[in-house]
PDB file of C-alpha atoms in Angstrom:
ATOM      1  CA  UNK A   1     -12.961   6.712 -13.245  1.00 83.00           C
ATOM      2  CA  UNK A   2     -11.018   3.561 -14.117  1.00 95.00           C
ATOM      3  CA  UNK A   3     -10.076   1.423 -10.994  1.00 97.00           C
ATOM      4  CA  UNK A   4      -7.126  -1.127  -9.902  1.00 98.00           C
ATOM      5  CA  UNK A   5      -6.190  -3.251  -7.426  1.00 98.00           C
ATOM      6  CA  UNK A   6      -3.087  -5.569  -6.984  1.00 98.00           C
ATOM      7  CA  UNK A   7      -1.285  -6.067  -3.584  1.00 98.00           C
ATOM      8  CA  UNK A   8       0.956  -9.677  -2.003  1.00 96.00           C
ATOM      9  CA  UNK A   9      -0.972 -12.362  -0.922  1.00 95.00           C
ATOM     10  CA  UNK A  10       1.271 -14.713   0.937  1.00 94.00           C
ATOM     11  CA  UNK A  11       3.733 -12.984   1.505  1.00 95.00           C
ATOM     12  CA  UNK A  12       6.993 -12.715   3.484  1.00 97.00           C
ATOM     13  CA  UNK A  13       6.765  -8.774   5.002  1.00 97.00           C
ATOM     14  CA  UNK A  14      10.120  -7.083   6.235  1.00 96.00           C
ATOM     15  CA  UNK A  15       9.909  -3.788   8.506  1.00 97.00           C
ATOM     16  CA  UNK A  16      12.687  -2.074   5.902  1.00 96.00           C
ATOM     17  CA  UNK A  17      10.584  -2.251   2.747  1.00 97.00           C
ATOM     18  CA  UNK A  18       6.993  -1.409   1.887  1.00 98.00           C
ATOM     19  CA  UNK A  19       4.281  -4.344   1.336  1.00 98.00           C
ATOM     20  CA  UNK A  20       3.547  -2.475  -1.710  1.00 98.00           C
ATOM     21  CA  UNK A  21       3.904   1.283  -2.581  1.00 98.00           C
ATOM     22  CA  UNK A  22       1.177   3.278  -4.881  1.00 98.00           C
ATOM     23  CA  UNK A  23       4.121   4.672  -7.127  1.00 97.00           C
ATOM     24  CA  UNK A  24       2.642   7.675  -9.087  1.00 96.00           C
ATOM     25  CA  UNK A  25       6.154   9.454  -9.152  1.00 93.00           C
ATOM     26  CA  UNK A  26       7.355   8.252 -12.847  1.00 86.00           C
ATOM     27  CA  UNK A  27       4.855   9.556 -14.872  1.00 86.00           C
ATOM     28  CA  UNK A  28       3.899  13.335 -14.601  1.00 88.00           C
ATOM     29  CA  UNK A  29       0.385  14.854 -14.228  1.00 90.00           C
ATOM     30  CA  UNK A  30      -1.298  11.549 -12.866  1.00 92.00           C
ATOM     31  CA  UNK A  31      -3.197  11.741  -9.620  1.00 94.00           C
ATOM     32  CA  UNK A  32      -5.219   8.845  -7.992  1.00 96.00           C
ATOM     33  CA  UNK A  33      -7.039   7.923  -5.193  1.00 97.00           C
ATOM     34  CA  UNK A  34      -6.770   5.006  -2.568  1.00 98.00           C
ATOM     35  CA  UNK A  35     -10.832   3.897  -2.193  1.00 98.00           C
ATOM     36  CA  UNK A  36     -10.042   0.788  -0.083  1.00 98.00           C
ATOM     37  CA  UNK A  37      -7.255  -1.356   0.833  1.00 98.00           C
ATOM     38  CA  UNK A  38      -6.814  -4.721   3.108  1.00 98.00           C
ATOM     39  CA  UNK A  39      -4.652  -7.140   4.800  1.00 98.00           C
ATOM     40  CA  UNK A  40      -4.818 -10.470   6.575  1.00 98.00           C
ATOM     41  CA  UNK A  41      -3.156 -13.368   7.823  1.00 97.00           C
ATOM     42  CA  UNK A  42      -2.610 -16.828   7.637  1.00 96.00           C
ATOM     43  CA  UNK A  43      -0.271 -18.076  10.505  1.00 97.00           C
ATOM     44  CA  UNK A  44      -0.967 -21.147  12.216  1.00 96.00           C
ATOM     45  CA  UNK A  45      -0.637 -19.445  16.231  1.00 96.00           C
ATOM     46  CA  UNK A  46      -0.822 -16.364  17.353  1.00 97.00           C
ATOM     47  CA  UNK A  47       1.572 -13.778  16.215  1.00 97.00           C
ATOM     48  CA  UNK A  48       1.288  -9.860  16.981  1.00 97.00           C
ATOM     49  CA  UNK A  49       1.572  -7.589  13.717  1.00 98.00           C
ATOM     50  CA  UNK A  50       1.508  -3.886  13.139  1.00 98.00           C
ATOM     51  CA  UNK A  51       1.008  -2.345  10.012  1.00 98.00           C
ATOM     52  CA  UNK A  52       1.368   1.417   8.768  1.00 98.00           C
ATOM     53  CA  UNK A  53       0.006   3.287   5.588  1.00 98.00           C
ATOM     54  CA  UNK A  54       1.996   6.759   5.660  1.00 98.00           C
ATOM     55  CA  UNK A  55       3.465   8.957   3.005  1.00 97.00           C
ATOM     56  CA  UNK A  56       7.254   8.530   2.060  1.00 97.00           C
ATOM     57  CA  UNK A  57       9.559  11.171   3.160  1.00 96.00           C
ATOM     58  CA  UNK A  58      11.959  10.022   0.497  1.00 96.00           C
ATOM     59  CA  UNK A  59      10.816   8.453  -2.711  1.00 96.00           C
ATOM     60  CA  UNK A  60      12.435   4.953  -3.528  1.00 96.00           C
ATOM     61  CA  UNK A  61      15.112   4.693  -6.079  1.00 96.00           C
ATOM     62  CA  UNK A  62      15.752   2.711  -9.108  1.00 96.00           C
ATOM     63  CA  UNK A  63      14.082  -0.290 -11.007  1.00 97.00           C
ATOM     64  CA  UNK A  64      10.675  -0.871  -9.506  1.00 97.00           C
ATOM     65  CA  UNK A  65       9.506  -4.128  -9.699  1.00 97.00           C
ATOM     66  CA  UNK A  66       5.442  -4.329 -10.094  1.00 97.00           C
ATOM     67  CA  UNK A  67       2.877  -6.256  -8.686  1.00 97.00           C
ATOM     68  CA  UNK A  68       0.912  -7.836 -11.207  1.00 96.00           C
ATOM     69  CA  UNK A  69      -3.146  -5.576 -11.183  1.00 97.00           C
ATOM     70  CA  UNK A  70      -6.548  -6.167 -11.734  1.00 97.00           C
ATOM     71  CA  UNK A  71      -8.299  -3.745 -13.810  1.00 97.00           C
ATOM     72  CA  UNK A  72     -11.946  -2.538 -12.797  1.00 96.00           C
ATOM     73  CA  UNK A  73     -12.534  -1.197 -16.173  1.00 93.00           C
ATOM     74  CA  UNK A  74     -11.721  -3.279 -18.849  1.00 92.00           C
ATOM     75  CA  UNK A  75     -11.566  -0.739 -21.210  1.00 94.00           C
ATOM     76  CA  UNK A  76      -9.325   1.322 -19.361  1.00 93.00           C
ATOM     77  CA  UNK A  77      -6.312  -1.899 -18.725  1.00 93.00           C
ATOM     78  CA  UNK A  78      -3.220   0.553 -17.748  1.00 93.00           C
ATOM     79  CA  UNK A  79      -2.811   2.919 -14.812  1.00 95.00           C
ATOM     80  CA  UNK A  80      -1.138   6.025 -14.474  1.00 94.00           C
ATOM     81  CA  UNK A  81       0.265   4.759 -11.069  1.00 96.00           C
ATOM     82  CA  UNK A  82       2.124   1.548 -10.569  1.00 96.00           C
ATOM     83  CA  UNK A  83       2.073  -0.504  -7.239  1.00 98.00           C
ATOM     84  CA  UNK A  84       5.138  -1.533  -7.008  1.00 98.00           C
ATOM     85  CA  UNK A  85       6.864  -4.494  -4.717  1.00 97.00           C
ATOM     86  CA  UNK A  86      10.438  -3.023  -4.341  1.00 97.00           C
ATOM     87  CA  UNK A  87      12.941  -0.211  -5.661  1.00 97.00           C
ATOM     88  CA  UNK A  88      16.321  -1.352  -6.858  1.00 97.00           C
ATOM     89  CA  UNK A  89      18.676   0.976  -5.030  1.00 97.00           C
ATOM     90  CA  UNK A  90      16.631   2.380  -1.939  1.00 97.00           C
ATOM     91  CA  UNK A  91      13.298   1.733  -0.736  1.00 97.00           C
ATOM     92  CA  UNK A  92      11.061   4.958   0.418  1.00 97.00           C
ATOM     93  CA  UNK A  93      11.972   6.732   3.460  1.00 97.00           C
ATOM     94  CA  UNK A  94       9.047   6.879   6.282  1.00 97.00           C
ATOM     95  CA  UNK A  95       8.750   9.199   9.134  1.00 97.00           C
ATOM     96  CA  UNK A  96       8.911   7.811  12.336  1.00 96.00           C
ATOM     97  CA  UNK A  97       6.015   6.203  13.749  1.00 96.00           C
ATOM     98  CA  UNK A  98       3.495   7.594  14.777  1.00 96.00           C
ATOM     99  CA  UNK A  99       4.259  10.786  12.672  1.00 94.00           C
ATOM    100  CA  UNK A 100       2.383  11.099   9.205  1.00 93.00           C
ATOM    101  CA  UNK A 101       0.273   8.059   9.164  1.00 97.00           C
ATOM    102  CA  UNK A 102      -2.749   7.990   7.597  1.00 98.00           C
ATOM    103  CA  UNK A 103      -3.902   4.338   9.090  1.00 98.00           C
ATOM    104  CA  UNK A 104      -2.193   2.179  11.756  1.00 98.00           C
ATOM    105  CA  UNK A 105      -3.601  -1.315  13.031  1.00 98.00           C
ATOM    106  CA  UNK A 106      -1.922  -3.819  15.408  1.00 98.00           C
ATOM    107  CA  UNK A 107      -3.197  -7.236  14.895  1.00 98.00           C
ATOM    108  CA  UNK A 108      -3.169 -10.542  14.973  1.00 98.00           C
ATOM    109  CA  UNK A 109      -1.586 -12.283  11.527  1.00 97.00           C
ATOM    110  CA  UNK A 110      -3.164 -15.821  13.047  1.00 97.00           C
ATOM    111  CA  UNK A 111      -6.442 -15.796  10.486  1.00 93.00           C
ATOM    112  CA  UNK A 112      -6.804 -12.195  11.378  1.00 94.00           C
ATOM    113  CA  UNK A 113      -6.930  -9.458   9.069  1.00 96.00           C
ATOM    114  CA  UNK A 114      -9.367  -6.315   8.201  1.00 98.00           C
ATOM    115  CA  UNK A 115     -10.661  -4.318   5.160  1.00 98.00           C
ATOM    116  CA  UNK A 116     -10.969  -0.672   5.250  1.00 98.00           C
ATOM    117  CA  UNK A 117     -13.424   1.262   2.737  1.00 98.00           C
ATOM    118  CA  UNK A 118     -12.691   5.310   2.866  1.00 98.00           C
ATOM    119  CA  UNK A 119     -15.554   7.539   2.689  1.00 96.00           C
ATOM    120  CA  UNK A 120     -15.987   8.683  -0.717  1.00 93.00           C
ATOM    121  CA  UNK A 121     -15.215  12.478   0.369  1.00 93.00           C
ATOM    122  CA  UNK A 122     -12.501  11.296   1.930  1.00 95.00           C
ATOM    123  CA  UNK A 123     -10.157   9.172  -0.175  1.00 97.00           C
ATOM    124  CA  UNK A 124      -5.880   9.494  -0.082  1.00 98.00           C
ATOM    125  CA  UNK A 125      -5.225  11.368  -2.879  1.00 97.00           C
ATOM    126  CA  UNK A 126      -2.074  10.501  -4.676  1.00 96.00           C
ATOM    127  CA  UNK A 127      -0.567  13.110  -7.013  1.00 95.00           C
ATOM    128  CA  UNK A 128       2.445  12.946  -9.425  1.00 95.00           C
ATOM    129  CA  UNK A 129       5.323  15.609  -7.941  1.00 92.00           C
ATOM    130  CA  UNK A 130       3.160  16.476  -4.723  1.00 91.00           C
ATOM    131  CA  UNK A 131       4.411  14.767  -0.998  1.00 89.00           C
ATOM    132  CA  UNK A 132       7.089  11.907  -3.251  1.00 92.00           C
ATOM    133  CA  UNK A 133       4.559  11.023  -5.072  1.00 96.00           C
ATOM    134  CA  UNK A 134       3.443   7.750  -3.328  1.00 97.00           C
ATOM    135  CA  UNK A 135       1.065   5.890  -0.095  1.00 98.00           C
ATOM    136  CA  UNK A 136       2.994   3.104   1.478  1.00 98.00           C
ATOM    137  CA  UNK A 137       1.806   0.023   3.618  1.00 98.00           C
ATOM    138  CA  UNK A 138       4.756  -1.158   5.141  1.00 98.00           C
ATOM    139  CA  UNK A 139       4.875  -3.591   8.841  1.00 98.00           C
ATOM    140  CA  UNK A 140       6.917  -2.328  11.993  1.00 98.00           C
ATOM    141  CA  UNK A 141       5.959  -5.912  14.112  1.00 98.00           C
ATOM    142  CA  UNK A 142       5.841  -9.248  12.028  1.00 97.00           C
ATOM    143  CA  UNK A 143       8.280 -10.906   9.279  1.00 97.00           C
ATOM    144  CA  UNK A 144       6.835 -14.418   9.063  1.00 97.00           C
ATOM    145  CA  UNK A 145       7.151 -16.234   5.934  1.00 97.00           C
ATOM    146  CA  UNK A 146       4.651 -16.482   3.694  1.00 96.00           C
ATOM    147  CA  UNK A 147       1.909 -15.453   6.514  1.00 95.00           C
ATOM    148  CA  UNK A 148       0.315 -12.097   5.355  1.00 97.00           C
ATOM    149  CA  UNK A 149      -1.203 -10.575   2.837  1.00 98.00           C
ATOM    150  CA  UNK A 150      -1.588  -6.915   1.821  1.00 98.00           C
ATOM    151  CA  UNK A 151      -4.197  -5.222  -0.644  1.00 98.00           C
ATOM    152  CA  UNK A 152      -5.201  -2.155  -1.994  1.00 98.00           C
ATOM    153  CA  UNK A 153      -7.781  -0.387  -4.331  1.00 98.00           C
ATOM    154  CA  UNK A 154      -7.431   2.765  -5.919  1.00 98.00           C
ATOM    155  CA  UNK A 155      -9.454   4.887  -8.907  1.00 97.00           C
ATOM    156  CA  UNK A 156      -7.371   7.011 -11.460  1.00 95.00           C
TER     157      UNK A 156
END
């Protein structure tokens, strides 16, 4: 299977839109699956973040704008998937936290950070017209500029 990775590396989170969404929505009969994914910090005291990784209840709308990827295999350069930054008219709709998250850390965006590695029998499957679509990694606690960074890895 072909593999990608992308994600925003210093960036400036907001809790209203995601760090970056796994978009498989656009194009029909693509599936993937999320294999690892990552996020840190770079703040110079100690701030409190919390992040979430949930399926949308409500797909986003209009242009995307992508996040530039890697590709694992250079053979196979273009996913069906896109990991996109931000939707032009409406960004996805989560469920209220706690409900449908499939990871949740608090920690601490001050040089902390973590890397998470799913079990190979137990990846998040993302499938084109099945639950919007899309995995997104969005904060709830912690906005600083330029102070975080999100990642993610998934196979196709």
């Amino acid at each position: 299977m072909p593999s990608f990775s992308g994600g925003n590396a210093s960036f400036t989170p907001s809790t209203t839109n995601d760090n970056w969404t796994l978009d498989f929505g656009v194009t029909g009969g693509t599936f993937g699956k999320v294999v690892s994914f990552a996020w840190g910090g770079s703040l110079t005291t100690s701030t409190g973040y919390r992040t979430r990784w949930t399926r949308p209840t409500a797909a986003g709308g209009g242009a995307r704008t992508l996040l530039t990827l890697g590709a694992g295999q250079p053979n196979y350069p273009t996913p069906g998937g896109a990991l996109v930054s931000t939707y032009g008219s409406s960004q996805p709709t989560l469920a209220s936290d706690p409900a449908a998250n499939l990871f949740r850390e608090d920690w601490n965006a001050q040089g902390g950070g973590g890397y998470v590695a799913l079990p190979p029998n137990s990846p998040w499957w993302v499938v084109s017209g099945v639950l919007n679509s899309a995995i997104s990694c969005r904060n709830l606690v912690g906005t600083d500029a330029n102070g975080s960074s999100y990642h993610v890895t998934w196979e196709e």
